[in-house]
Short mmCIF file of C-alpha atoms and ligand atoms in Angstrom, two decimals:
data_model
loop_
_atom_site.label_atom_id
_atom_site.label_comp_id
_atom_site.label_asym_id
_atom_site.label_seq_id
_atom_site.Cartn_x
_atom_site.Cartn_y
_atom_site.Cartn_z
CA MET A 28 79.22 86.70 127.45
CA THR A 29 77.78 84.70 124.59
CA ILE A 30 78.44 85.98 121.14
CA ALA A 31 75.44 86.53 118.87
CA LYS A 32 75.15 84.73 115.55
CA ALA A 33 74.02 86.08 112.20
CA PHE A 34 72.64 83.36 109.91
CA LEU A 35 73.07 84.27 106.26
CA ASN A 36 70.47 83.50 103.59
CA LYS A 37 70.79 80.24 101.75
CA ASN A 38 70.49 81.85 98.34
CA ARG A 39 72.79 84.81 98.79
CA LYS A 40 75.72 85.43 96.48
CA LYS A 41 78.78 83.82 98.07
CA ARG A 42 80.64 87.11 98.41
CA LEU A 43 81.92 86.45 101.89
CA GLU A 44 83.58 83.23 100.74
CA GLN A 45 85.15 85.22 97.89
CA GLY A 46 86.91 87.46 100.38
CA HIS A 47 84.47 90.34 100.42
CA PRO A 48 84.68 91.90 103.91
CA TRP A 49 81.11 93.12 104.41
CA VAL A 50 77.68 91.67 105.07
CA PHE A 51 74.64 93.69 103.98
CA PRO A 52 71.30 93.62 105.88
CA GLY A 53 69.49 91.78 103.06
CA GLU A 54 71.88 88.85 103.31
CA ILE A 55 70.92 88.03 106.89
CA GLU A 56 68.22 85.42 107.49
CA LYS A 57 68.05 85.81 111.26
CA ILE A 58 70.08 86.88 114.24
CA GLU A 59 70.41 84.72 117.34
CA GLY A 60 71.19 86.67 120.51
CA GLU A 61 70.91 90.37 121.23
CA PRO A 62 73.97 92.07 119.83
CA GLN A 63 74.48 95.77 120.49
CA GLY A 64 75.95 98.14 117.91
CA GLY A 65 79.72 97.67 117.80
CA ASP A 66 79.65 94.14 119.30
CA ILE A 67 81.44 91.21 117.74
CA ILE A 68 79.05 88.83 116.00
CA HIS A 69 79.67 85.45 114.44
CA ILE A 70 78.66 85.05 110.81
CA VAL A 71 77.33 81.59 110.02
CA ASN A 72 75.77 80.11 106.90
CA HIS A 73 72.14 79.00 106.73
CA VAL A 74 72.92 75.70 108.49
CA GLY A 75 74.96 77.36 111.23
CA HIS A 76 78.45 76.65 109.88
CA PHE A 77 80.93 79.31 111.08
CA LEU A 78 82.26 81.58 108.29
CA ALA A 79 83.79 84.60 109.99
CA GLN A 80 83.30 87.12 112.76
CA GLY A 81 82.96 90.85 112.52
CA PHE A 82 81.74 94.14 113.96
CA TYR A 83 77.97 94.46 114.06
CA ASN A 84 76.30 97.81 113.43
CA PRO A 85 72.55 97.75 112.78
CA LEU A 86 72.61 101.46 111.86
CA SER A 87 74.91 100.86 108.92
CA GLN A 88 74.36 99.34 105.49
CA LEU A 89 77.60 97.51 106.25
CA ILE A 90 75.81 95.67 109.00
CA ILE A 91 78.76 93.36 109.65
CA ARG A 92 82.40 94.11 108.80
CA VAL A 93 84.72 91.10 108.92
CA VAL A 94 87.48 91.09 111.53
CA SER A 95 88.57 87.45 111.41
CA TYR A 96 87.93 84.16 109.63
CA SER A 97 88.70 82.25 112.80
CA GLU A 98 86.92 82.12 116.14
CA VAL A 99 89.82 83.78 117.96
CA GLU A 100 88.80 86.13 120.78
CA VAL A 101 88.74 89.74 119.59
CA ASP A 102 90.56 91.49 122.41
CA GLU A 103 93.29 94.03 122.96
CA SER A 104 96.07 91.57 122.21
CA LEU A 105 94.49 90.63 118.87
CA PHE A 106 94.44 94.32 117.91
CA GLN A 107 98.08 94.63 118.90
CA THR A 108 99.01 91.54 116.84
CA LYS A 109 97.09 92.74 113.78
CA ILE A 110 98.73 96.16 113.86
CA GLU A 111 102.16 94.58 114.37
CA GLN A 112 101.58 92.26 111.41
CA ALA A 113 100.46 95.13 109.22
CA TRP A 114 103.59 97.10 110.10
CA LYS A 115 105.80 94.06 109.47
CA ARG A 116 104.27 93.66 106.01
CA ARG A 117 104.98 97.30 105.16
CA LYS A 118 108.61 97.03 106.27
CA TRP A 119 108.96 93.82 104.26
CA LEU A 120 107.66 95.27 100.99
CA ALA A 121 108.92 98.82 101.05
CA ASP A 122 111.86 100.19 102.96
CA VAL A 123 110.17 103.34 104.19
CA THR A 124 109.90 105.42 107.33
CA SER A 125 106.56 107.01 106.37
CA CYS A 126 103.65 105.06 104.92
CA ARG A 127 100.18 103.69 105.50
CA VAL A 128 100.50 101.11 108.25
CA VAL A 129 96.90 99.92 108.43
CA HIS A 130 94.51 100.11 105.47
CA GLY A 131 91.15 99.18 106.96
CA GLU A 132 89.47 96.03 105.74
CA ALA A 133 92.50 95.02 103.68
CA ASP A 134 94.37 94.61 106.97
CA PHE A 135 91.36 92.95 108.61
CA LEU A 136 90.79 95.97 110.83
CA PRO A 137 87.64 97.27 109.16
CA GLY A 138 87.30 101.04 109.25
CA LEU A 139 90.73 101.71 110.74
CA ILE A 140 93.39 103.77 108.97
CA ILE A 141 96.81 104.27 110.52
CA ASP A 142 99.35 106.43 108.71
CA LYS A 143 102.91 106.84 109.92
CA TYR A 144 104.58 110.18 109.24
CA GLU A 145 108.13 109.59 110.45
CA ASP A 146 107.72 109.79 114.26
CA VAL A 147 104.08 110.90 114.20
CA ILE A 148 101.06 108.62 113.87
CA VAL A 149 97.72 109.68 112.39
CA VAL A 150 94.60 107.61 112.99
CA GLN A 151 91.28 107.68 111.17
CA ILE A 152 88.33 105.68 112.46
CA LEU A 153 85.44 104.87 110.14
CA SER A 154 83.52 102.10 111.90
CA LEU A 155 81.60 101.82 115.16
CA GLY A 156 83.43 98.60 116.04
CA ILE A 157 86.80 100.34 116.00
CA GLU A 158 85.37 103.50 117.56
CA LEU A 159 84.38 101.61 120.71
CA ARG A 160 87.79 99.93 120.91
CA ARG A 161 89.92 102.90 119.99
CA GLN A 162 91.86 102.87 123.24
CA TRP A 163 93.20 99.44 122.21
CA VAL A 164 94.38 101.02 118.97
CA TYR A 165 96.12 103.92 120.72
CA ASP A 166 97.76 101.59 123.25
CA ALA A 167 99.03 99.30 120.50
CA ILE A 168 100.40 102.29 118.56
CA THR A 169 102.20 103.57 121.64
CA LYS A 170 103.72 100.14 122.30
CA ILE A 171 104.78 99.48 118.71
CA PHE A 172 105.95 102.92 117.57
CA ASN A 173 106.47 104.98 120.72
CA PRO A 174 105.61 108.01 118.56
CA ARG A 175 106.31 111.68 119.22
CA GLY A 176 102.57 112.16 118.98
CA ILE A 177 99.28 110.67 117.84
CA TYR A 178 96.71 112.75 115.96
CA GLU A 179 93.20 111.73 114.99
CA ARG A 180 91.69 112.73 111.61
CA SER A 181 88.23 111.25 111.87
CA ASP A 182 86.88 114.44 110.29
CA VAL A 183 85.10 112.70 107.44
CA PRO A 184 81.40 112.67 106.62
CA VAL A 185 81.28 108.89 105.93
CA ARG A 186 81.38 108.38 109.68
CA ARG A 187 77.73 109.46 109.74
CA LEU A 188 76.82 106.28 107.86
CA GLU A 189 78.02 104.41 110.95
CA GLY A 190 76.11 106.76 113.28
CA LEU A 191 79.30 108.55 114.33
CA GLU A 192 80.11 112.24 114.67
CA GLU A 193 83.19 113.69 113.03
CA ARG A 194 86.18 114.10 115.34
CA GLU A 195 89.63 115.58 114.98
CA GLY A 196 92.46 116.43 117.33
CA PHE A 197 95.37 115.34 119.46
CA VAL A 198 95.16 111.92 121.04
CA SER A 199 98.45 112.41 122.84
CA GLU A 200 99.75 115.66 124.33
CA PRO A 201 99.72 118.44 121.69
CA PHE A 202 102.76 118.52 119.40
CA ASP A 203 103.92 120.27 116.23
CA THR A 204 101.76 118.77 113.47
CA LYS A 205 104.16 119.74 110.70
CA VAL A 206 106.28 116.77 109.73
CA THR A 207 108.92 116.41 107.03
CA VAL A 208 108.58 112.98 105.46
CA ARG A 209 111.22 111.38 103.26
CA GLU A 210 110.06 109.87 100.00
CA ASN A 211 112.14 108.63 97.07
CA GLY A 212 115.02 110.84 98.22
CA LEU A 213 112.92 113.98 98.66
CA SER A 214 111.86 115.91 101.74
CA ILE A 215 108.17 116.65 101.85
CA LEU A 216 106.65 118.94 104.43
CA VAL A 217 103.24 117.73 105.51
CA ASP A 218 100.81 119.09 108.06
CA VAL A 219 98.87 116.19 109.52
CA ALA A 220 96.27 118.52 111.03
CA GLU A 221 95.74 120.75 107.99
CA GLY A 222 96.43 118.56 104.94
CA GLN A 223 93.90 116.59 102.91
CA LYS A 224 92.79 113.23 104.38
CA THR A 225 95.46 112.43 106.98
CA GLY A 226 97.86 115.03 105.56
CA TYR A 227 99.39 113.34 102.56
CA PHE A 228 98.78 110.64 99.95
CA PHE A 229 101.14 107.70 100.39
CA ASP A 230 99.23 105.60 97.86
CA GLN A 231 101.05 107.17 94.90
CA ARG A 232 104.59 106.84 96.23
CA GLU A 233 105.60 104.16 93.72
CA ASN A 234 103.67 105.95 90.97
CA ARG A 235 105.61 109.13 91.61
CA ALA A 236 108.84 107.15 91.38
CA ALA A 237 107.61 105.75 88.05
CA LEU A 238 107.83 109.27 86.58
CA LYS A 239 111.61 109.05 86.57
CA PRO A 240 112.32 107.93 82.98
CA LEU A 241 109.75 110.36 81.59
CA MET A 242 111.33 113.53 82.84
CA THR A 243 114.34 113.74 80.53
CA GLY A 244 114.97 113.34 76.81
CA TRP A 245 112.87 116.36 75.83
CA GLY A 246 115.56 118.84 74.84
CA THR A 247 116.87 116.55 72.13
CA ARG A 248 113.31 115.95 70.94
CA HIS A 249 112.84 119.69 70.62
CA GLY A 250 115.89 120.04 68.37
CA ILE A 251 118.70 120.61 70.82
CA THR A 252 121.90 118.83 69.79
CA VAL A 253 124.98 118.01 71.80
CA ASP A 254 128.26 118.98 70.14
CA GLY A 255 131.53 117.04 70.16
CA GLU A 256 132.60 118.62 73.42
CA GLY A 257 129.35 117.78 75.12
CA TYR A 258 127.74 121.25 75.01
CA PRO A 259 124.04 121.37 74.23
CA ARG A 260 123.26 123.77 71.37
CA ASP A 261 119.96 125.12 70.13
CA ALA A 262 118.84 125.11 66.47
CA LYS A 263 120.82 128.29 65.85
CA GLY A 264 123.99 126.74 67.27
CA LYS A 265 123.96 128.76 70.48
CA VAL A 266 125.19 126.96 73.61
CA ILE A 267 122.45 126.42 76.17
CA LYS A 268 123.37 127.27 79.75
CA ASN A 269 120.36 125.76 81.52
CA PRO A 270 121.57 122.51 83.13
CA PHE A 271 118.02 121.18 82.83
CA TRP A 272 117.89 121.75 79.08
CA ASP A 273 116.91 118.11 78.46
CA GLY A 274 114.14 118.11 81.07
CA ALA A 275 110.39 118.14 80.51
CA GLU A 276 108.06 121.08 80.82
CA VAL A 277 105.41 119.79 83.20
CA LEU A 278 101.97 120.87 84.30
CA ASP A 279 101.00 119.36 87.67
CA CYS A 280 97.28 119.83 88.21
CA PHE A 281 95.61 119.22 91.60
CA SER A 282 99.03 119.46 93.17
CA HIS A 283 98.12 119.66 96.90
CA THR A 284 101.50 119.20 98.65
CA GLY A 285 103.22 119.32 95.26
CA SER A 286 104.52 115.77 95.51
CA PHE A 287 104.37 115.18 91.75
CA MET A 288 106.07 118.50 91.07
CA LEU A 289 108.83 117.56 93.52
CA HIS A 290 109.41 114.23 91.82
CA ALA A 291 109.34 115.83 88.39
CA CYS A 292 112.06 118.29 89.46
CA HIS A 293 114.02 115.57 91.25
CA TYR A 294 114.09 113.51 88.05
CA GLY A 295 115.23 116.41 85.89
CA ALA A 296 112.21 118.43 84.71
CA LYS A 297 113.07 121.81 83.23
CA LYS A 298 110.03 123.64 84.53
CA VAL A 299 106.95 122.63 86.47
CA THR A 300 103.71 124.58 86.73
CA CYS A 301 101.85 123.60 89.88
CA LEU A 302 98.13 124.20 90.15
CA ASP A 303 95.63 123.78 92.97
CA ILE A 304 92.37 125.49 93.80
CA SER A 305 93.36 125.89 97.45
CA GLU A 306 95.70 128.74 98.40
CA LYS A 307 96.81 126.71 101.41
CA ALA A 308 97.78 123.81 99.17
CA VAL A 309 99.67 126.13 96.82
CA ASP A 310 101.57 127.60 99.78
CA MET A 311 102.48 124.12 100.90
CA ALA A 312 103.67 123.12 97.43
CA ARG A 313 105.77 126.29 97.23
CA ALA A 314 107.29 125.59 100.66
CA ASN A 315 108.16 122.09 99.46
CA ALA A 316 109.80 123.40 96.29
CA LEU A 317 111.88 125.73 98.45
CA LEU A 318 112.77 122.96 100.89
CA ASN A 319 114.17 120.83 98.07
CA GLY A 320 115.88 123.63 96.17
CA PHE A 321 113.49 123.62 93.20
CA LEU A 322 112.02 127.10 93.47
CA HIS A 323 113.72 128.38 90.31
CA ARG A 324 112.20 125.55 88.25
CA THR A 325 108.66 125.92 89.51
CA GLU A 326 105.72 128.27 89.25
CA PHE A 327 102.48 128.19 91.19
CA VAL A 328 98.91 128.94 90.27
CA ALA A 329 95.89 129.01 92.56
CA ALA A 330 92.92 128.40 90.28
CA ASN A 331 90.10 126.08 89.43
CA ALA A 332 91.56 123.43 87.12
CA PHE A 333 88.39 123.34 85.00
CA ASP A 334 88.80 127.03 84.12
CA TYR A 335 92.58 127.02 83.94
CA LEU A 336 92.86 124.06 81.56
CA ARG A 337 90.29 125.52 79.18
CA GLU A 338 92.02 128.91 79.19
CA GLN A 339 95.39 127.35 78.44
CA VAL A 340 93.88 125.43 75.52
CA LYS A 341 92.43 128.69 74.19
CA GLU A 342 95.85 130.30 74.45
CA LYS A 343 97.39 127.30 72.65
CA LYS A 344 99.78 126.61 75.50
CA LEU A 345 101.58 123.23 75.38
CA TRP A 346 103.53 121.08 77.85
CA ASP A 347 105.63 117.95 77.43
CA ILE A 348 103.89 116.27 80.35
CA VAL A 349 100.52 117.01 81.92
CA ILE A 350 99.72 115.40 85.28
CA LEU A 351 96.13 115.17 86.51
CA ASP A 352 95.57 113.87 90.03
CA PRO A 353 92.07 115.11 90.88
CA PRO A 354 90.15 114.39 94.08
CA ALA A 355 87.44 111.72 94.01
CA PHE A 356 84.67 113.38 92.01
CA ALA A 357 82.30 110.49 92.75
CA LYS A 358 81.63 110.30 96.46
CA ASN A 359 78.88 107.74 95.96
CA ARG A 360 77.48 105.47 93.30
CA GLN A 361 74.67 107.87 92.38
CA ALA A 362 77.16 110.62 91.60
CA ILE A 363 79.10 108.52 89.11
CA GLU A 364 77.66 109.94 85.87
CA GLY A 365 78.41 113.51 86.83
CA ALA A 366 81.84 112.44 88.03
CA VAL A 367 82.66 110.75 84.72
CA ARG A 368 81.74 113.98 82.92
CA GLY A 369 84.12 115.85 85.23
CA TYR A 370 86.96 113.39 84.69
CA LYS A 371 86.37 113.43 80.95
CA GLU A 372 86.43 117.21 80.81
CA ILE A 373 89.74 117.61 82.61
CA ASN A 374 91.34 114.74 80.70
CA LEU A 375 90.08 116.11 77.39
CA GLN A 376 91.50 119.55 78.08
CA GLY A 377 94.63 118.02 79.62
CA MET A 378 95.34 115.97 76.48
CA LYS A 379 94.98 119.04 74.31
CA LEU A 380 97.73 120.66 76.32
CA VAL A 381 100.21 117.85 75.65
CA ARG A 382 102.69 118.39 72.79
CA ASN A 383 102.50 115.80 70.05
CA GLY A 384 104.36 112.77 71.43
CA GLY A 385 104.24 114.08 74.98
CA ILE A 386 102.77 112.37 78.02
CA LEU A 387 99.50 112.48 79.90
CA VAL A 388 99.75 111.20 83.46
CA THR A 389 96.25 110.70 84.80
CA ALA A 390 94.78 109.25 87.97
CA SER A 391 91.47 108.65 89.66
CA CYS A 392 91.06 107.70 93.31
CA SER A 393 87.30 107.19 93.20
CA HIS A 394 86.47 103.55 93.92
CA HIS A 395 83.08 104.00 92.29
CA LEU A 396 84.87 104.44 88.97
CA SER A 397 86.20 101.05 87.88
CA ALA A 398 89.47 100.75 85.97
CA ALA A 399 87.47 99.70 82.89
CA ARG A 400 85.22 102.75 83.14
CA PHE A 401 88.26 104.95 83.70
CA VAL A 402 89.87 103.71 80.49
CA ASP A 403 86.58 104.12 78.57
CA MET A 404 86.38 107.70 79.82
CA LEU A 405 89.93 108.36 78.59
CA GLN A 406 89.11 106.86 75.20
CA ASP A 407 86.02 109.10 74.90
CA ALA A 408 88.13 112.11 75.78
CA ALA A 409 90.83 111.11 73.27
CA ILE A 410 88.28 110.78 70.47
CA ASP A 411 86.86 114.23 71.16
CA ALA A 412 90.32 115.76 71.53
CA HIS A 413 91.50 114.18 68.25
CA LYS A 414 94.28 112.33 69.99
CA VAL A 415 95.60 108.78 69.91
CA LEU A 416 96.87 107.46 73.22
CA ARG A 417 99.56 104.84 73.64
CA LEU A 418 100.00 103.31 77.08
CA VAL A 419 103.34 103.59 78.81
CA GLU A 420 102.18 102.01 82.05
CA PHE A 421 99.02 101.39 84.02
CA ARG A 422 99.49 101.28 87.77
CA ARG A 423 97.50 100.95 90.99
CA ALA A 424 98.03 101.98 94.60
CA GLY A 425 101.35 101.23 96.25
CA SER A 426 102.16 98.17 98.33
CA ASP A 427 101.19 99.85 101.59
CA HIS A 428 97.58 100.01 100.30
CA PRO A 429 96.82 96.30 99.87
CA VAL A 430 93.90 95.18 97.73
CA LEU A 431 91.62 92.29 98.66
CA LEU A 432 90.80 90.32 95.56
CA GLY A 433 87.16 89.92 96.58
CA SER A 434 86.66 93.58 97.36
CA GLU A 435 86.55 96.07 94.52
CA GLU A 436 86.28 98.84 97.09
CA THR A 437 89.88 98.31 98.19
CA ASP A 438 91.09 98.60 94.55
CA TYR A 439 90.29 102.27 94.17
CA LEU A 440 93.33 103.93 92.61
CA LYS A 441 93.93 104.08 88.87
CA PHE A 442 97.11 105.68 87.56
CA ALA A 443 98.02 105.71 83.89
CA MET A 444 100.78 107.22 81.79
CA TYR A 445 100.02 107.63 78.08
CA GLU A 446 101.91 109.05 75.15
CA VAL A 447 99.61 111.45 73.37
CA PHE A 448 99.69 111.75 69.57
CA ASP A 449 97.79 114.17 67.37
CA ARG A 450 95.25 112.63 65.04
N1 SAH B 528 98.55 115.37 93.74
C1 SAH B 528 98.31 115.66 95.14
C2 SAH B 528 97.03 115.08 95.66
C3 SAH B 528 95.78 115.63 95.01
S1 SAH B 528 94.48 115.84 96.13
C4 SAH B 528 99.51 115.21 95.95
O1 SAH B 528 100.39 114.62 95.40
O2 SAH B 528 99.54 115.46 97.15
C5 SAH B 528 93.40 116.81 95.24
C6 SAH B 528 93.72 118.28 95.25
O3 SAH B 528 92.88 118.88 94.28
C7 SAH B 528 93.45 119.01 96.55
O4 SAH B 528 94.62 119.65 96.97
C8 SAH B 528 92.37 120.04 96.21
O5 SAH B 528 92.59 121.30 96.82
C9 SAH B 528 92.51 120.17 94.73
N2 SAH B 528 91.30 120.54 93.98
C10 SAH B 528 90.03 120.12 94.19
N3 SAH B 528 89.21 120.61 93.24
C11 SAH B 528 89.98 121.37 92.41
C12 SAH B 528 89.72 122.13 91.24
N4 SAH B 528 88.49 122.22 90.72
N5 SAH B 528 90.77 122.74 90.64
C13 SAH B 528 92.01 122.65 91.14
N6 SAH B 528 92.31 121.94 92.26
C14 SAH B 528 91.31 121.31 92.88
#
């Protein structure tokens, strides 16, 4: 079978050469051959010089998605090699038993997500090219991981942009979809069938670990002193019995599985309030607090964060640390203005709830919101809230979510920790 060729325009922007993994319809001068949707096509420049090869899908704005910069045959063994390499890289950079194994274009498997939850594998397929070759993916997974089960979470609307229906369910024989993953010394119960996305968010693993130094040192700030014998005493001289007297009071908003709450407790927080709009999520977070022995230091609220934050401001409630990890408010570029207003509102209210000198931990996973725009939004919120922010650390997604330099889309996660001062 001869492979079709897509000749790119002479005057296009050289994005492909800069490592960007997609070709858009307007960049193609002509196509030689008769490729079908999902076929491999060679990408050549205007004089026919080979640049890369990728999956062709005429129904999609991402008309070609790069699979390789060489002319290697794209077959089952290439898939197996790519998945093996991706797994090797994860094991090299982070010693973990649960993580993202394949992160789509950044692992040169465009539109393929593979997450490993201990002995269970979850797959999400977002491109026609992978869709048609999914048996290769399942076979490679079986060979490499020999998992207890494989589950597919292709229940996402973006598949429609590739002309695909949503799909979800067991790939292997049915199995118990509840899995307890280990992360930074904690046990976290995840349901790969019920949870958000593929069940859990591995991308913030390192960010959650970065909370560690923030969680203690608060008791002494609030006037507790330690006497000569090592007993903590309050302002009136009374001995404090709570072993977590030096820990932070934390508000964890958009808590889902409660992973931030768990880390906060693990690192010494005194009390964590966990909030999510979904009752199911709140139940999961509570189960996770119980599993780790943190129930007595946690409380749970099922509410809309927009209402809850405003109410707490009205009631003049304050926390040492407020964590905001909202879902992606901007699902597409057109929605960005509204999304920025949403982010600003929760950050503005969130900052107001931080004690003077306390910490705002804030994230955004929307790739339509650049890091620069994210910081601008925070500055706007700080001005309106009469706060001055001082950066502790700005972080991105963890090492199992690689970023291609030429592709802003793969650099989606912003995570910042700021001290918040009254102005
Ligand atoms: N921090 C979480 C991930 C957040 S995912 C973790 O570590 O696992 C986003 C969560 O926000 C989802 O659980 C969703 O139910 C919740 N959510 C979405 N809109 C919300 C709203 N308006 N108020 C409160 N929670 C909301």
